[in-house]
Short mmCIF file of C-alpha atoms in Angstrom, two decimals:
data_model
loop_
_atom_site.label_atom_id
_atom_site.label_comp_id
_atom_site.label_asym_id
_atom_site.label_seq_id
_atom_site.Cartn_x
_atom_site.Cartn_y
_atom_site.Cartn_z
CA MET A 1 129.31 77.17 80.59
CA GLY A 2 130.10 77.12 84.30
CA VAL A 3 133.25 78.18 86.12
CA ASP A 4 134.09 76.69 89.50
CA PHE A 5 136.21 79.14 91.51
CA GLY A 6 136.33 76.79 94.48
CA ARG A 7 135.17 77.78 97.94
CA SER A 8 137.56 80.69 98.21
CA GLY A 9 136.57 82.34 94.90
CA HIS A 10 134.51 85.52 94.65
CA HIS A 11 131.63 83.45 93.39
CA ALA A 12 131.81 80.74 96.06
CA GLY A 13 128.57 78.81 96.12
CA ALA A 14 127.29 80.55 92.99
CA PHE A 15 127.96 77.52 90.83
CA ASP A 16 125.81 74.69 89.58
CA PRO A 17 128.25 71.73 89.23
CA THR A 18 125.94 69.87 86.85
CA LEU A 19 124.63 72.99 85.05
CA ASP A 20 121.19 71.32 85.19
CA GLU A 21 119.43 74.44 86.41
CA LEU A 22 121.03 76.56 83.68
CA ALA A 23 119.88 74.00 81.08
CA LEU A 24 116.33 74.19 82.53
CA LEU A 25 116.45 77.99 82.32
CA ALA A 26 117.58 77.72 78.70
CA GLU A 27 114.69 75.34 77.95
CA SER A 28 112.27 77.77 79.60
CA ALA A 29 113.56 80.44 77.21
CA GLY A 30 112.98 78.10 74.26
CA ASP A 31 116.60 77.00 73.74
CA THR A 32 118.16 73.55 73.69
CA ALA A 33 121.48 72.88 75.40
CA VAL A 34 123.79 71.01 73.00
CA ALA A 35 126.98 70.95 75.10
CA ARG A 36 128.17 71.75 78.62
CA VAL A 37 131.60 72.97 79.65
CA VAL A 38 132.92 73.28 83.20
CA ALA A 39 136.18 75.07 83.98
CA ARG A 40 138.10 75.45 87.23
CA ARG A 41 139.94 78.65 88.02
CA GLN A 42 141.35 80.46 91.03
CA ALA A 43 139.79 83.76 89.91
CA PRO A 44 137.90 85.07 86.85
CA ASP A 45 140.03 86.15 83.91
CA ALA A 46 139.72 89.95 83.59
CA ALA A 47 139.31 89.86 79.82
CA LEU A 48 137.43 86.64 79.07
CA PHE A 49 136.13 85.37 82.45
CA VAL A 50 137.59 82.00 81.36
CA GLY A 51 141.16 81.61 80.10
CA SER A 52 142.00 81.98 76.41
CA GLY A 53 142.58 78.22 76.10
CA LYS A 54 139.10 77.46 77.46
CA ALA A 55 137.65 80.14 75.14
CA ASP A 56 139.24 78.35 72.15
CA GLU A 57 137.77 75.05 73.37
CA ILE A 58 134.29 76.63 73.54
CA LYS A 59 134.81 78.09 70.04
CA LEU A 60 135.46 74.56 68.67
CA LEU A 61 132.27 73.30 70.36
CA VAL A 62 130.27 76.22 68.96
CA ASP A 63 131.49 75.39 65.45
CA ALA A 64 130.96 71.64 65.88
CA HIS A 65 127.37 72.01 67.12
CA GLN A 66 126.57 75.13 65.08
CA ALA A 67 125.39 76.66 68.33
CA HIS A 68 123.67 80.05 68.28
CA THR A 69 124.54 81.27 71.79
CA VAL A 70 126.88 80.60 74.70
CA LEU A 71 125.28 80.88 78.17
CA PHE A 72 127.30 81.47 81.34
CA ASP A 73 126.10 80.23 84.73
CA GLN A 74 127.54 83.29 86.50
CA ALA A 75 127.26 87.01 85.89
CA ILE A 76 129.88 88.33 83.47
CA SER A 77 130.89 91.95 83.03
CA PRO A 78 130.03 93.95 79.89
CA ALA A 79 133.72 93.99 78.84
CA GLN A 80 134.04 90.21 79.26
CA GLN A 81 130.83 89.71 77.28
CA ARG A 82 132.10 91.87 74.39
CA ASN A 83 135.50 90.11 74.34
CA LEU A 84 133.92 86.65 74.42
CA GLU A 85 131.56 87.51 71.57
CA ARG A 86 134.56 88.65 69.50
CA VAL A 87 136.43 85.37 70.16
CA LEU A 88 133.46 82.99 69.87
CA GLY A 89 131.65 84.70 67.00
CA VAL A 90 128.20 84.15 68.59
CA PRO A 91 126.12 86.10 71.14
CA VAL A 92 127.09 85.48 74.77
CA ALA A 93 124.62 85.82 77.64
CA ASP A 94 124.85 85.25 81.38
CA ARG A 95 122.37 83.83 83.86
CA THR A 96 120.93 87.28 84.62
CA ALA A 97 120.18 88.03 80.94
CA LEU A 98 118.55 84.61 80.57
CA ILE A 99 116.29 85.08 83.60
CA LEU A 100 115.31 88.54 82.32
CA GLU A 101 114.44 87.06 78.93
CA ILE A 102 112.20 84.42 80.51
CA PHE A 103 110.50 87.04 82.67
CA ALA A 104 109.93 89.24 79.61
CA ALA A 105 108.28 86.37 77.73
CA ARG A 106 106.07 85.33 80.69
CA ALA A 107 104.88 88.69 82.07
CA LYS A 108 101.14 88.95 81.46
CA SER A 109 99.81 91.79 83.59
CA HIS A 110 100.48 95.49 83.04
CA GLU A 111 102.42 95.54 86.32
CA GLY A 112 104.48 92.46 85.46
CA LYS A 113 105.46 93.91 82.09
CA LEU A 114 106.51 97.20 83.68
CA GLN A 115 108.61 95.41 86.30
CA VAL A 116 110.41 93.30 83.72
CA GLU A 117 111.02 96.26 81.42
CA LEU A 118 112.53 98.22 84.31
CA ALA A 119 114.90 95.38 85.24
CA ARG A 120 115.93 94.89 81.59
CA LEU A 121 116.61 98.58 81.02
CA GLN A 122 118.69 98.78 84.21
CA TYR A 123 120.66 95.75 83.03
CA LEU A 124 121.09 97.20 79.53
CA ALA A 125 122.19 100.61 80.82
CA THR A 126 125.34 99.04 82.29
CA ARG A 127 126.15 97.42 78.92
CA LEU A 128 125.59 100.42 76.68
CA VAL A 129 129.18 101.64 76.69
CA ARG A 130 130.51 98.27 75.59
CA ARG A 131 127.65 97.33 73.31
CA TRP A 132 127.45 100.33 71.08
CA SER A 133 131.01 101.49 70.63
CA HIS A 134 130.25 101.86 66.90
CA LEU A 135 127.84 104.67 67.80
CA GLU A 136 130.46 106.78 69.54
CA ARG A 137 130.74 109.21 66.64
CA GLN A 138 130.64 112.87 67.48
CA SER A 139 127.73 114.67 65.89
CA GLY A 140 127.65 118.42 66.16
CA GLY A 141 127.00 121.63 64.32
CA ILE A 142 124.08 124.06 64.18
CA GLY A 143 120.65 122.47 64.25
CA MET A 144 122.06 118.96 64.70
CA ARG A 145 120.30 116.62 67.14
CA GLY A 146 122.13 116.45 70.45
CA GLY A 147 124.05 119.69 70.23
CA PRO A 148 127.74 120.11 69.48
CA GLY A 149 129.93 117.18 70.33
CA GLU A 150 127.32 114.94 71.97
CA ALA A 151 127.99 111.32 71.19
CA GLN A 152 125.14 109.10 70.02
CA ILE A 153 125.71 106.84 73.02
CA GLU A 154 124.94 109.68 75.43
CA LEU A 155 121.64 110.29 73.66
CA ASP A 156 120.75 106.63 73.97
CA ARG A 157 121.74 106.58 77.61
CA ARG A 158 119.57 109.63 78.24
CA MET A 159 116.62 107.97 76.48
CA ILE A 160 117.05 104.89 78.64
CA ASP A 161 117.32 106.97 81.82
CA GLU A 162 114.12 108.84 80.95
CA ARG A 163 112.30 105.60 80.20
CA ILE A 164 113.48 104.14 83.54
CA LYS A 165 112.15 107.24 85.33
CA THR A 166 108.75 106.96 83.59
CA ILE A 167 108.42 103.26 84.46
CA LYS A 168 109.37 103.85 88.09
CA GLU A 169 106.63 106.49 88.37
CA ARG A 170 104.09 104.13 86.80
CA LEU A 171 105.12 101.34 89.15
CA LYS A 172 104.66 103.65 92.15
CA LYS A 173 101.09 104.22 90.98
CA VAL A 174 100.52 100.45 90.69
CA GLN A 175 102.02 99.94 94.18
CA ARG A 176 99.63 102.54 95.58
CA GLN A 177 96.67 100.71 94.01
CA ARG A 178 97.92 97.41 95.42
CA SER A 179 98.42 98.79 98.92
CA THR A 180 94.87 100.25 98.79
CA GLN A 181 93.57 96.76 97.98
CA ARG A 182 95.69 95.27 100.77
CA ARG A 183 94.44 97.87 103.27
CA ALA A 184 90.86 97.04 102.32
CA ARG A 185 91.60 93.37 102.96
CA SER A 186 93.23 94.04 106.34
CA ARG A 187 90.32 96.30 107.35
CA ASN A 188 88.05 93.33 106.73
CA GLY A 189 90.28 91.44 109.15
CA VAL A 190 91.10 88.83 106.50
CA PHE A 191 93.91 86.46 107.50
CA LYS A 192 96.57 86.61 104.74
CA VAL A 193 98.45 83.50 103.64
CA SER A 194 101.18 83.62 100.95
CA LEU A 195 102.77 80.77 99.05
CA VAL A 196 106.54 81.19 98.68
CA GLY A 197 109.25 78.82 97.52
CA TYR A 198 111.87 77.97 94.94
CA THR A 199 110.75 78.16 91.34
CA ASN A 200 109.05 74.94 90.14
CA ALA A 201 108.41 73.64 93.68
CA GLY A 202 104.71 73.32 92.75
CA LYS A 203 103.26 76.51 94.30
CA SER A 204 100.70 77.16 91.53
CA THR A 205 99.55 73.52 91.47
CA LEU A 206 99.10 73.67 95.26
CA PHE A 207 97.31 77.02 94.93
CA ASN A 208 94.91 75.53 92.36
CA ALA A 209 94.32 72.43 94.50
CA LEU A 210 93.49 74.51 97.59
CA VAL A 211 91.23 77.16 96.05
CA LYS A 212 89.99 75.27 92.96
CA ALA A 213 91.38 78.08 90.80
CA ARG A 214 92.74 77.79 87.29
CA ALA A 215 96.00 79.69 87.71
CA TYR A 216 98.57 78.73 85.08
CA ALA A 217 100.75 75.89 86.34
CA ALA A 218 103.45 74.09 84.36
CA ASP A 219 106.56 71.99 84.96
CA GLN A 220 108.91 74.83 84.11
CA LEU A 221 110.90 77.53 85.83
CA PHE A 222 109.00 80.78 86.47
CA ALA A 223 105.60 79.67 85.21
CA THR A 224 104.06 82.29 87.54
CA LEU A 225 105.15 85.92 87.53
CA ASP A 226 101.98 87.73 88.51
CA THR A 227 100.58 87.42 92.02
CA THR A 228 97.13 85.84 92.13
CA THR A 229 95.03 86.17 95.28
CA ARG A 230 91.94 84.04 95.96
CA SER A 231 89.72 83.39 98.92
CA LEU A 232 90.17 80.01 100.63
CA TYR A 233 87.33 78.82 102.88
CA LEU A 234 88.48 76.77 105.89
CA GLU A 235 85.62 74.76 107.32
CA ALA A 236 87.35 74.04 110.64
CA ALA A 237 87.76 77.78 111.26
CA GLY A 238 84.38 78.70 109.80
CA ALA A 239 86.13 81.54 107.98
CA SER A 240 87.90 82.45 104.76
CA VAL A 241 91.54 83.44 104.39
CA SER A 242 93.14 85.17 101.42
CA LEU A 243 95.69 82.95 99.67
CA SER A 244 98.30 84.50 97.35
CA ASP A 245 100.53 82.72 94.84
CA THR A 246 103.82 84.59 94.28
CA VAL A 247 106.76 84.49 91.87
CA GLY A 248 109.28 81.72 92.57
CA PHE A 249 112.80 82.38 93.82
CA ILE A 250 116.00 81.02 92.33
CA ARG A 251 119.72 80.94 93.12
CA ASP A 252 121.42 84.19 92.09
CA LEU A 253 118.11 85.88 91.33
CA PRO A 254 119.31 89.20 89.89
CA HIS A 255 119.11 91.86 92.58
CA LYS A 256 117.51 94.29 90.11
CA LEU A 257 114.67 91.81 89.63
CA VAL A 258 114.04 91.54 93.36
CA GLU A 259 113.90 95.35 93.41
CA ALA A 260 111.65 95.54 90.36
CA PHE A 261 109.29 92.88 91.74
CA GLN A 262 109.00 94.64 95.09
CA ALA A 263 105.28 95.31 94.47
CA THR A 264 104.61 91.63 93.71
CA LEU A 265 106.77 90.36 96.57
CA GLN A 266 105.05 92.79 98.93
CA GLU A 267 102.20 90.23 99.13
CA ALA A 268 104.63 87.87 100.86
CA ALA A 269 106.04 90.60 103.12
CA ASP A 270 102.53 91.60 104.27
CA ALA A 271 101.29 88.06 104.91
CA ASP A 272 100.28 86.76 108.35
CA LEU A 273 101.50 83.27 107.46
CA LEU A 274 103.86 81.91 104.80
CA LEU A 275 103.49 78.47 103.27
CA HIS A 276 107.08 77.71 102.26
CA VAL A 277 106.64 75.13 99.47
CA VAL A 278 109.60 72.76 99.04
CA ASP A 279 110.13 70.25 96.23
CA ALA A 280 110.49 67.12 98.38
CA ALA A 281 111.87 65.14 95.42
CA SER A 282 114.67 67.61 94.69
CA PRO A 283 118.20 66.36 95.48
CA VAL A 284 119.22 69.92 96.42
CA LEU A 285 116.19 70.87 98.55
CA ASP A 286 118.37 72.14 101.43
CA GLU A 287 120.20 74.62 99.18
CA GLN A 288 116.90 75.72 97.66
CA MET A 289 115.38 76.35 101.10
CA VAL A 290 118.41 78.44 102.13
CA GLU A 291 118.03 80.54 98.97
CA VAL A 292 114.32 81.15 99.64
CA GLU A 293 115.09 82.19 103.24
CA ARG A 294 117.74 84.61 101.93
CA VAL A 295 115.31 86.35 99.54
CA LEU A 296 112.60 86.44 102.24
CA ALA A 297 115.02 88.22 104.57
CA GLU A 298 115.87 90.63 101.72
CA ILE A 299 112.23 91.65 101.23
CA GLY A 300 111.57 91.94 104.97
CA ALA A 301 109.56 88.73 105.32
CA GLY A 302 112.14 86.74 107.30
CA ASP A 303 110.26 86.85 110.62
CA ILE A 304 106.79 85.90 109.39
CA PRO A 305 105.55 82.56 110.82
CA GLN A 306 105.94 79.67 108.37
CA ILE A 307 104.60 76.24 107.67
CA LEU A 308 107.00 74.12 105.60
CA VAL A 309 105.05 72.30 102.88
CA TYR A 310 107.04 69.42 101.43
CA ASN A 311 105.32 68.94 98.07
CA LYS A 312 105.60 66.28 95.30
CA LEU A 313 105.10 63.37 97.70
CA ASP A 314 103.88 61.40 94.66
CA LYS A 315 107.43 61.52 93.20
CA LEU A 316 109.04 59.79 96.21
CA GLU A 317 109.88 56.09 96.34
CA ASP A 318 108.04 54.07 99.02
CA ASN A 319 111.19 53.82 101.17
CA GLN A 320 111.63 57.62 101.10
CA ARG A 321 108.13 58.50 102.24
CA PRO A 322 107.70 59.83 105.78
CA ARG A 323 105.60 57.73 108.18
CA SER A 324 103.70 60.74 109.48
CA PRO A 325 102.01 63.38 107.28
CA GLN A 326 103.03 66.15 109.72
CA ASP A 327 105.88 66.76 112.15
CA TRP A 328 108.04 69.56 113.59
CA ILE A 329 111.59 70.50 112.66
CA GLU A 330 114.02 72.98 114.12
CA ARG A 331 115.26 75.93 112.09
CA ASP A 332 118.59 77.70 112.49
CA GLY A 333 117.54 80.01 115.31
CA GLY A 334 116.29 77.06 117.37
CA GLU A 335 112.75 77.94 116.32
CA ARG A 336 110.44 74.95 115.71
CA VAL A 337 108.36 74.90 112.56
CA SER A 338 105.47 72.72 111.47
CA ARG A 339 106.25 70.57 108.43
CA VAL A 340 103.50 69.00 106.32
CA PHE A 341 103.98 66.46 103.52
CA VAL A 342 101.59 66.83 100.58
CA SER A 343 101.10 66.05 96.93
CA ALA A 344 99.36 68.98 95.26
CA LEU A 345 98.85 66.72 92.23
CA THR A 346 97.00 63.87 93.98
CA GLY A 347 95.60 65.91 96.88
CA GLU A 348 97.31 63.76 99.51
CA GLY A 349 97.98 65.64 102.78
CA LEU A 350 95.95 68.74 101.86
CA ASP A 351 93.51 68.18 104.75
CA VAL A 352 96.43 68.12 107.21
CA LEU A 353 97.74 71.35 105.66
CA ARG A 354 94.33 73.02 106.12
CA GLN A 355 94.33 71.93 109.78
CA GLN A 356 97.80 73.46 110.27
CA ILE A 357 96.66 76.78 108.72
CA VAL A 358 93.68 76.82 111.13
CA ALA A 359 96.04 76.06 114.07
CA ALA A 360 98.29 78.96 113.04
CA MET A 361 95.24 81.23 112.80
CA SER A 362 94.13 80.40 116.33
CA SER A 363 97.67 80.97 117.68
CA MET A 364 97.63 84.35 115.98
CA ALA A 365 94.20 85.15 117.39
CA GLU A 366 95.53 84.44 120.90
CA LEU A 367 98.43 86.80 120.20
CA THR A 368 96.19 89.63 119.05
CA ALA A 369 93.88 89.03 122.01
CA GLY A 370 96.69 90.51 124.09
CA GLN A 371 98.06 87.32 125.58
CA ASP A 372 101.75 87.18 126.22
CA VAL A 373 102.73 85.11 123.20
CA THR A 374 105.93 85.80 121.25
CA PRO A 375 106.05 85.48 117.44
CA ALA A 376 108.29 82.41 117.90
CA ASP A 377 105.43 80.73 119.78
CA LEU A 378 103.38 80.83 116.61
CA ASN A 379 105.84 78.43 115.06
CA SER A 380 106.13 76.15 118.06
CA PRO A 381 104.06 72.96 118.36
CA ALA A 382 100.88 72.92 120.38
CA ALA A 383 102.25 69.90 122.22
CA ALA A 384 104.80 71.07 124.78
CA PRO A 385 108.11 69.22 125.24
CA ASP A 386 107.71 66.18 127.49
CA GLU A 387 109.02 65.81 131.05
CA GLN A 388 112.55 65.02 129.92
CA GLY A 389 112.56 68.21 127.85
CA LEU A 390 112.65 66.21 124.61
CA PRO A 391 110.89 67.64 121.57
CA SER A 392 107.52 66.03 120.94
CA GLY A 393 108.39 65.29 117.29
CA ASP A 394 109.15 61.59 117.68
CA PRO A 395 112.16 60.54 115.55
CA SER A 396 110.88 56.95 115.55
CA ILE A 397 108.31 57.92 112.94
CA TRP A 398 111.09 58.03 110.36
CA PRO A 399 111.97 55.03 108.17
CA GLU A 400 115.09 53.21 109.38
CA ASN A 401 116.89 53.28 106.03
CA ASP A 402 119.54 55.40 104.37
CA ASP A 403 117.06 57.09 102.07
CA SER A 404 115.43 58.77 105.05
CA ALA A 405 118.35 61.18 104.97
CA ALA A 406 116.29 63.02 102.36
CA PHE A 407 114.17 64.17 105.28
CA PRO A 408 116.37 64.78 108.32
CA THR A 409 114.46 65.41 111.54
CA GLN A 410 116.66 68.47 111.99
CA ALA A 411 116.52 71.00 109.19
#
């Protein structure tokens, strides 16, 4: 179920017109989407998020398909959730709950499990009042649990609060261990490279192809939750770099999750270079890139030099393929970034990517050697603009057909 509030709505932009991504999330959680409903409203209905007429329409669909759950593409309040469940007669969940469920099923490491549990408890704490109204019976008297007049719900809230506190302390310990490991790596002077990108852009497949690792990779959203770091030997540089695979980002990633995964995302924030992996075959790659940039800024990694890695070259038609495996594009701030086209699956373009990592390393070495180089220079091409002041990225390398719009020379 998706509600389009138009551009002026509170949720402007937070809407998937086709609901494809929500259906993929549902599949990742082991569900099958049997029907999709899109509504248009000026503003959310206070009681039901959608109007009562639309709620009745959904109820008919639920009965017709014998559906078990109704999923909303946007976040709904605890009161709206309770009211909808009463009308529809089945559990109702929003995008946040769904993402949390997937994370809970996928977390493997001790740290990952703690992070997911923290995010889930924080989410649940806001829903307690509405969820458990049947528990709001006063229990009191001498020797009774909870003391005179303490409602059951307050006990449960206190239990949740205590659990949240315990988990936060444990996570601090894990973060300390991680930062000790990171300090050891930086003392060794190891150059740190992190893979970031939208979920399912192919980061883990690329990671495996580069370091010959066997990290879990699958064509699904959030296949990777735990950061894996491996050593990558670069022959041209005669040195190894540390390469980290991180959790993927997604539109409307619950803020609590970004907070909870701070320890994992710290790998990206502490990197010397980010490989921003983009699904080149995605019809919405521009929106996905904007979302990744937003989360990077949120975790304090917005200014780290990047190489854009357009992956899944094998999925492009011949007339969509770029003529050159590497070029330069301009980002919003006028900063120029190297872009490399690869297929992590077939290995095409990986040599060019390795060369670009080595080039970034040598730029960085010049910077640390005390030369007057600004961080923006690390992202600018080695070839200077020509005499006319034109960028050296030659637009004539692009195919002269409409499909080339998939890869504009200007980002």
